[in-house]
Short mmCIF file of C-alpha atoms in Angstrom, two decimals:
data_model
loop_
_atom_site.label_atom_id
_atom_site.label_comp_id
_atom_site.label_asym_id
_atom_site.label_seq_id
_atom_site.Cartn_x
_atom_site.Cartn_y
_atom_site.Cartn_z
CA UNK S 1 -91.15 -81.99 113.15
CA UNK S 2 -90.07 -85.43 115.00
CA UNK S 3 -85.86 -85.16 114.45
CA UNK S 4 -85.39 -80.69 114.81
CA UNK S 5 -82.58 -79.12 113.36
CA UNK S 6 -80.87 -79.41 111.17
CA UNK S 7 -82.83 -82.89 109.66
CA UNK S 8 -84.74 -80.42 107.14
CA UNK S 9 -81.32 -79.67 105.32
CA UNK S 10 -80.58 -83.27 104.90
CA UNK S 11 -83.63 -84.08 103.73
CA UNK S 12 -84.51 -80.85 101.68
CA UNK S 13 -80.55 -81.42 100.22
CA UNK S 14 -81.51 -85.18 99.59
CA UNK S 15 -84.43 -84.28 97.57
CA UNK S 16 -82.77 -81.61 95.57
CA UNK S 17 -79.90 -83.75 94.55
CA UNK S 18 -82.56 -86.63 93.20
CA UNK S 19 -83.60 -83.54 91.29
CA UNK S 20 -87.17 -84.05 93.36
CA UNK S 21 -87.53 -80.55 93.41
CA UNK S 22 -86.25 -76.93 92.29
CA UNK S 23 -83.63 -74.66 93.48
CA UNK S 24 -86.57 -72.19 94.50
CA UNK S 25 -88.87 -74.89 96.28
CA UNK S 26 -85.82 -76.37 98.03
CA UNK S 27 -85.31 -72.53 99.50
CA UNK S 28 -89.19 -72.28 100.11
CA UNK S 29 -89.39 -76.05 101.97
CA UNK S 30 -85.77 -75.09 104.56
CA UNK S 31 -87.27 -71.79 104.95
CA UNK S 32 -90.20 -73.49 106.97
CA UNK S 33 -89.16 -77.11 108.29
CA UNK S 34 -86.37 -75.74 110.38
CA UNK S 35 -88.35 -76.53 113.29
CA UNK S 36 -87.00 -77.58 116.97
CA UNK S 37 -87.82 -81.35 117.84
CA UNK S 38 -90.61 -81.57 120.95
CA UNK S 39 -88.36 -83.60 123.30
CA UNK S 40 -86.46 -80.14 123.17
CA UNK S 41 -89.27 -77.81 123.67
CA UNK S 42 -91.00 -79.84 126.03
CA UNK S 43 -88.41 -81.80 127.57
CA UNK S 44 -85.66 -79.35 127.72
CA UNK S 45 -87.05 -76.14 127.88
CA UNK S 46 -90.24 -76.28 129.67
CA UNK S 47 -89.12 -78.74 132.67
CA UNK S 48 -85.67 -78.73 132.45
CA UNK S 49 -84.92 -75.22 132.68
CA UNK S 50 -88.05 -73.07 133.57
CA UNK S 51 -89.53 -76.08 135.24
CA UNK S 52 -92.74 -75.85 133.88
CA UNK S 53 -93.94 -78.70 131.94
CA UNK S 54 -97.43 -76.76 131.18
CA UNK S 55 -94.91 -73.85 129.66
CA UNK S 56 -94.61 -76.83 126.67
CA UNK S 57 -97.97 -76.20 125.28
CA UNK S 58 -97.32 -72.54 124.65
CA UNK S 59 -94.27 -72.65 123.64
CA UNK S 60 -94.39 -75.98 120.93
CA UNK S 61 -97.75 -74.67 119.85
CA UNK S 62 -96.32 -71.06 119.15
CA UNK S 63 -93.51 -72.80 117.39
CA UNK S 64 -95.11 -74.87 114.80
CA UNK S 65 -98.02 -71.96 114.13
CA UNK S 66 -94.93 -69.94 113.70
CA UNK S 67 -93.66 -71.99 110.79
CA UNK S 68 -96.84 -72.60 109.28
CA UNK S 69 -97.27 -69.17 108.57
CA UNK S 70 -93.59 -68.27 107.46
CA UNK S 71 -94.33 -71.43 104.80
CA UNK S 72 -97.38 -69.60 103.56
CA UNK S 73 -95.52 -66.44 103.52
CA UNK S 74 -92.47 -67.74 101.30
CA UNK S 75 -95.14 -69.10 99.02
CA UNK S 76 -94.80 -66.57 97.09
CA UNK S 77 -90.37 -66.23 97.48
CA UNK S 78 -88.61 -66.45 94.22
CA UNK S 79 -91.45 -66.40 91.39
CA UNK S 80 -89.91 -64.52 88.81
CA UNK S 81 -86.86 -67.62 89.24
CA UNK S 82 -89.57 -70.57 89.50
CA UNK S 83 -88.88 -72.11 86.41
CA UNK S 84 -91.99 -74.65 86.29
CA UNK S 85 -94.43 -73.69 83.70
CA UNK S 86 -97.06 -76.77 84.17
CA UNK S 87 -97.71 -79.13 86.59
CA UNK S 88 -99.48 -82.83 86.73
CA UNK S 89 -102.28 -83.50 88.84
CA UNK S 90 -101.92 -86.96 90.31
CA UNK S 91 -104.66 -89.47 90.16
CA UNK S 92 -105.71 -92.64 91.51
CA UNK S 93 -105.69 -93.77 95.24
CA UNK S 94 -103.11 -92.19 97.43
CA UNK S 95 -102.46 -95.30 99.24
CA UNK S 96 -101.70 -96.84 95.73
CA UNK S 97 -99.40 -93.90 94.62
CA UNK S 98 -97.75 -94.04 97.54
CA UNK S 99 -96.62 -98.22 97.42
CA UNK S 100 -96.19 -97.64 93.52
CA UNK S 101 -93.63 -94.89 94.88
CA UNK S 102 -91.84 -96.33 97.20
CA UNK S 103 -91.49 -99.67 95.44
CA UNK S 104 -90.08 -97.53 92.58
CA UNK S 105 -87.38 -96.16 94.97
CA UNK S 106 -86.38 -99.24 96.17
CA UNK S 107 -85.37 -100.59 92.70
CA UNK S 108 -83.68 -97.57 91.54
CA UNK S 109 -81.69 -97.61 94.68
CA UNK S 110 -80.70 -101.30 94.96
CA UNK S 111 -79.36 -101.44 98.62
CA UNK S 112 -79.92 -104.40 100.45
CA UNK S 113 -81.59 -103.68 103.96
CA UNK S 114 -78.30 -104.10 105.86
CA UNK S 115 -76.94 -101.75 104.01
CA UNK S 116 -79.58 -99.22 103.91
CA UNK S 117 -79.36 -100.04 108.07
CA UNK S 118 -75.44 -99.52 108.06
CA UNK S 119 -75.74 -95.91 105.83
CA UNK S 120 -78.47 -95.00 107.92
CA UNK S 121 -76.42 -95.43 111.32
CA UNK S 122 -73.53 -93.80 109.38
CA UNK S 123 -75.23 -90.92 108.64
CA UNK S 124 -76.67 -90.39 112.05
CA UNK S 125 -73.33 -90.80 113.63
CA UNK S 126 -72.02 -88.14 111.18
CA UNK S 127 -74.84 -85.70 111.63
CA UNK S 128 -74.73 -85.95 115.44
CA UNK S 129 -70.85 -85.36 115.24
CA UNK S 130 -71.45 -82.38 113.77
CA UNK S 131 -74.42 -80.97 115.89
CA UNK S 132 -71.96 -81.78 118.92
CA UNK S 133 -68.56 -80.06 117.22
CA UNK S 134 -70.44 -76.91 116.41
CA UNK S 135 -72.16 -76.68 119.71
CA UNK S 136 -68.28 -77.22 121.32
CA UNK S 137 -67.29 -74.44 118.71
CA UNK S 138 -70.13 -71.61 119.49
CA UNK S 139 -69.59 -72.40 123.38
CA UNK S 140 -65.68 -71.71 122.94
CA UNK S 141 -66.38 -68.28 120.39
CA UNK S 142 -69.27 -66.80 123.35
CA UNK S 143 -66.54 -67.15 125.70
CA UNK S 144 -63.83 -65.37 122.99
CA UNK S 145 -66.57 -63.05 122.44
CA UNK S 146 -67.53 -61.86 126.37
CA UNK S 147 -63.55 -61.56 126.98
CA UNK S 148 -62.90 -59.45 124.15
CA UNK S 149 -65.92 -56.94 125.16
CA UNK S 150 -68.25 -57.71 122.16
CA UNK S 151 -70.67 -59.45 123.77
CA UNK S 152 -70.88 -56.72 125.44
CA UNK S 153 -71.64 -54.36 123.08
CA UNK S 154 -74.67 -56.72 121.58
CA UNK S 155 -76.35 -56.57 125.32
CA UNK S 156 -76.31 -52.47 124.98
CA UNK S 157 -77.57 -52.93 122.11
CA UNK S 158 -80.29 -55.46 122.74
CA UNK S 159 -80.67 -53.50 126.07
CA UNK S 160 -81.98 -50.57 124.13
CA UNK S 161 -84.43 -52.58 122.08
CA UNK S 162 -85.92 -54.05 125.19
CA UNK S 163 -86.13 -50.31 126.44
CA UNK S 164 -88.45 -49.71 123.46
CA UNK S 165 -91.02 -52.70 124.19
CA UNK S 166 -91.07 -51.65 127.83
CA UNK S 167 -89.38 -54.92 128.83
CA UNK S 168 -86.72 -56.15 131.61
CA UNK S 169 -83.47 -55.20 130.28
CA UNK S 170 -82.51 -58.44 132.44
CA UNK S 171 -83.30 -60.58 129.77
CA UNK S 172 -80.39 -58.71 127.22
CA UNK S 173 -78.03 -61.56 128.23
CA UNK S 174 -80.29 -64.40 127.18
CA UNK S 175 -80.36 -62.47 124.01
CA UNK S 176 -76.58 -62.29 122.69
CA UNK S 177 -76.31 -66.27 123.74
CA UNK S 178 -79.96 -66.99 122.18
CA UNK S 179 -78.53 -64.98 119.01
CA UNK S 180 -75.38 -67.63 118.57
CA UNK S 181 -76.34 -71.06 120.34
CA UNK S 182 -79.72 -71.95 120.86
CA UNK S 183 -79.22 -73.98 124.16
CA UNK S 184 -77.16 -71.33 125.99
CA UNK S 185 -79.70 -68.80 124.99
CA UNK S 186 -82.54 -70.39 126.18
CA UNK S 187 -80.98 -71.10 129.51
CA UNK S 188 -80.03 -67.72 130.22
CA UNK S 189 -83.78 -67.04 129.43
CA UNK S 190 -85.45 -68.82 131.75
CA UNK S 191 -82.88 -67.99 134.72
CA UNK S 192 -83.18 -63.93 133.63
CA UNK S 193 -84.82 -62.09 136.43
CA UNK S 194 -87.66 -60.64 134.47
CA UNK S 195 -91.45 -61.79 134.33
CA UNK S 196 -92.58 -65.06 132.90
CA UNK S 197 -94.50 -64.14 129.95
CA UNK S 198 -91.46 -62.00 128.93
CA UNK S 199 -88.96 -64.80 129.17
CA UNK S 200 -90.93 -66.94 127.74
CA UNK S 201 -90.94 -64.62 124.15
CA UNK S 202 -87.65 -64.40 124.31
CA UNK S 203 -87.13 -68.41 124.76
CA UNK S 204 -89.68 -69.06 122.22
CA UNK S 205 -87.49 -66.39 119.79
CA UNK S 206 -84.41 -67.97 120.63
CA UNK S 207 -85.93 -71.26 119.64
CA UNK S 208 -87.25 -70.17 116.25
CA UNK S 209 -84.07 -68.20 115.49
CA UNK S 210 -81.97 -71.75 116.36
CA UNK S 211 -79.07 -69.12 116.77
CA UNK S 212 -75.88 -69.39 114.44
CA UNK S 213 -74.68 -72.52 115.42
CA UNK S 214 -77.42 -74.17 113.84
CA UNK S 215 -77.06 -72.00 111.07
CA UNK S 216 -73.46 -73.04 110.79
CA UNK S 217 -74.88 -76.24 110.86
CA UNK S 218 -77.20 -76.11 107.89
CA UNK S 219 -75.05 -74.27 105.95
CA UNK S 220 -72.45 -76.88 105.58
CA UNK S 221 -75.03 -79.36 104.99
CA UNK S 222 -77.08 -77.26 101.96
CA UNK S 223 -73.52 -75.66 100.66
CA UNK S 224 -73.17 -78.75 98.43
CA UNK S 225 -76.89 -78.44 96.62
CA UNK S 226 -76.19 -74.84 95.64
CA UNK S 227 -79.52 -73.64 98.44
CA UNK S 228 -78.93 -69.96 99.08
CA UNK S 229 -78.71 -69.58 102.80
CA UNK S 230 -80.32 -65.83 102.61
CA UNK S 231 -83.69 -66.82 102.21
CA UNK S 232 -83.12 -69.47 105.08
CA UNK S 233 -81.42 -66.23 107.56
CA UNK S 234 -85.21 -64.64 106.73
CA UNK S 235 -87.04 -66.86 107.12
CA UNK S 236 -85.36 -67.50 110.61
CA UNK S 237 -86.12 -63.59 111.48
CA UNK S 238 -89.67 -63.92 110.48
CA UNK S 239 -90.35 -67.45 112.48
CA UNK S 240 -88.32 -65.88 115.84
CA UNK S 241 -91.02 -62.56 115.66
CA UNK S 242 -94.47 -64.55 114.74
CA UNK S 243 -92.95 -67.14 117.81
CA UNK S 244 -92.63 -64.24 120.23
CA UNK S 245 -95.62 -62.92 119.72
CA UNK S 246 -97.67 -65.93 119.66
CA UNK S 247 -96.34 -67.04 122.97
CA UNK S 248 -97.46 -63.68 124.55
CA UNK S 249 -100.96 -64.20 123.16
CA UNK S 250 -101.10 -67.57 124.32
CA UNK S 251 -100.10 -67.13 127.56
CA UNK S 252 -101.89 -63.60 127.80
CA UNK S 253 -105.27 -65.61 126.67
CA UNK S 254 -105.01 -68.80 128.27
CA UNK S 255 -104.70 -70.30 131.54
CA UNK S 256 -101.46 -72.40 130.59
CA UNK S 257 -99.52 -71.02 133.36
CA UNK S 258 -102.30 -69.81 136.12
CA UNK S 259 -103.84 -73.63 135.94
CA UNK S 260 -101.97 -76.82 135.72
CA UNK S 261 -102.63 -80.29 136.60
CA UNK S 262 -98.55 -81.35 136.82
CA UNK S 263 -96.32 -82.64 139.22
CA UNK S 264 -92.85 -81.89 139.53
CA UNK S 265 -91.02 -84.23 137.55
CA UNK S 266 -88.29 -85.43 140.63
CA UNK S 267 -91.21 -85.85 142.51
CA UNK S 268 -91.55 -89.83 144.58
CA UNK S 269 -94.38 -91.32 144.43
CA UNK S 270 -95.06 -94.73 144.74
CA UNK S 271 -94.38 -96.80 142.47
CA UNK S 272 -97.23 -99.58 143.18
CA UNK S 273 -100.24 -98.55 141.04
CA UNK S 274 -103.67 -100.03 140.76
CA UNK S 275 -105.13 -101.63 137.38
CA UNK S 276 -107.33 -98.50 137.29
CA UNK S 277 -104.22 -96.32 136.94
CA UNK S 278 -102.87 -98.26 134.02
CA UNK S 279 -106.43 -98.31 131.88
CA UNK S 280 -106.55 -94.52 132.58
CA UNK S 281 -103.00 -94.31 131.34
CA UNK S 282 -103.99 -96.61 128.10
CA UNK S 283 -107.20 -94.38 127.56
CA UNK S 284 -105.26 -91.18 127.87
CA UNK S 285 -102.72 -92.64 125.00
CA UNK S 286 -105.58 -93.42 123.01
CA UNK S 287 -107.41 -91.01 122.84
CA UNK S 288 -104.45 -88.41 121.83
CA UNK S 289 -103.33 -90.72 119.15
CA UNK S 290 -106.74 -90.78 117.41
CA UNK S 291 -107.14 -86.99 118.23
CA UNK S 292 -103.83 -86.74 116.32
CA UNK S 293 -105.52 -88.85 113.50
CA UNK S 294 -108.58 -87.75 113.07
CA UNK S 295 -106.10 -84.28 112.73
CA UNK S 296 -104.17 -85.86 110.05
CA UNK S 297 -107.22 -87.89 108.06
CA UNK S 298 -109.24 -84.52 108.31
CA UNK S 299 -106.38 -82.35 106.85
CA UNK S 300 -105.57 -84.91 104.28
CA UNK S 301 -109.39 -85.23 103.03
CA UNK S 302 -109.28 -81.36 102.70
CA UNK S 303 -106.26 -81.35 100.25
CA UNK S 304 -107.71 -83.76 98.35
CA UNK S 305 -110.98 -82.17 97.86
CA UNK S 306 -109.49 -79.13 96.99
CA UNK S 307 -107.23 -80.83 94.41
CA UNK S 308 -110.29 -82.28 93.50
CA UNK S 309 -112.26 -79.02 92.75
CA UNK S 310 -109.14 -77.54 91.18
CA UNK S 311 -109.56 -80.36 88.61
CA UNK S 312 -112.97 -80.19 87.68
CA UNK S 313 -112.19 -76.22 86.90
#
């Protein structure tokens, strides 16, 4: 949820290579983490290119409901290949379980910090040389692809589709660039001369589809642990529809756009502020991160209730 794309496949190939998991819940955990990072939804989309910081809300919390409910829906992908037949109920104090865990871990993997620090900075410099050389690639192919007359073709055909919902065929564009590189999609979405609440869908769709360069992306990543990449393409048609339509609803429903308490973020203001701005500032902070706790502690005491009653029956 913090990194986006594509940090799922490298962590969903790490754990199937420790053997932490099986071929079919690998496929069932990439089909739902492949989730955009906030900066990018907030940052990115919302004030950087509709310039609308409120747009954020709807759009991030379309997102992640989105993928919540594809998870639940690939609960039940590949059964008849699941091959566990029993499982073990832990026990004992999470908090325990947890430092027994990752104390075990450490002695199996017998790095020194330094070098857990140098792989670590390895690995980021390798994964963000290959988000930037496919985003160079896809950039080069759209271009290939609107001189050649294909990408034309795709807007007719996304024109047509737009026809049917009753929508701005303006936004047909945003479409073919949404359906290969997720940043050049997007874009062309919020610049489309069409209403709001319509390019907002398609920006949140573009979003959950992540477009083909990120595809690209994961599947050279989950190639080498043997993941199918179908049940990922799905899953990524599923997320981009329940996105779309939970945008509209929030945005239909809500005052997100009509009321707003932002400024615009070049805006100069004066940079000498009283103490009473900086404890208002401080209790702001506060009070989201133990809203975002009590979130967490809440959701976690659930689970374990629920394990809790599944044990007793």
């Amino acid at each position: 949820l913090a990194s986006g794309y594509p940090m799922d496949a490298v962590i969903t190939c790490k754990f199937r290579a420790n053997k932490m998991c099986t071929e079919v819940e690998a496929e069932r955990l990439l089909s739902f983490t492949n989730t955009a990072d906030p900066l990018f939804m907030f940052g990115a989309v919302a004030v950087g290119m509709f310039g609308m910081p409120e747009l954020g809300i709807a759009i991030a919390l379309a997102h992640y409901l989105a993928s919540f409910l594809v998870g639940i829906i690939f609960r039940f992908h590949g059964q008849s290949r699941d091959t566990i037949t029993a499982s073990h109920t832990p026990t004992g104090n999470i908090l325990r379980r947890a430092l027994r865990a990752l104390y075990q871990a450490k002695q199996e993997d017998r790095r020194s910090l330094s070098e857990l620090l140098g792989d670590s900075v390895k690995s980021s410099m390798n994964t963000i040389l290959l988000i930037g050389g496919f985003i160079m690639v896809f950039s080069v192919l759209i271009k290939v692809l609107a001189l050649i007359g294909v990408t034309t073709i795709l807007t007719n055909i996304f024109v047509l589709f737009l026809n049917l919902l009753g929508w701005s065929a303006n936004l047909a564009p945003a479409m073919v660039s949404g359906l290969l590189e997720i940043d050049l999609g997007t874009l062309a979405a919020s610049q489309a001369n069409a209403p709001l609440i319509q390019k907002a869908a398609i920006a949140s769709a573009i979003i959950a589809w992540s477009g083909l360069c990120v595809h690209g992306q994961v599947a050279s990543i989950v190639i080498q642990s043997g993941i199918r990449i179908l049940p990922y393409m799905i899953a990524r048609v599923i997320h981009a529809t329940l996105a779309a339509l939970l945008t509209i609803f929030f945005l239909d429903q809500s005052d997100f756009v009509s009321h707003t308490l932002s400024i615009p973020a070049m805006l100069t203001v004066d940079t000498t502020y009283s103490w009473t701005f900086w404890l208002d500032r401080i209790e702001q902070a506060m009070y989201q991160m133990t809203l975002i706790l009590g979130i967490m502690l809440l959701l976690s005491f659930t689970v374990h209730i629920f394990k809790r009653l599944r044990t007793y029956k």
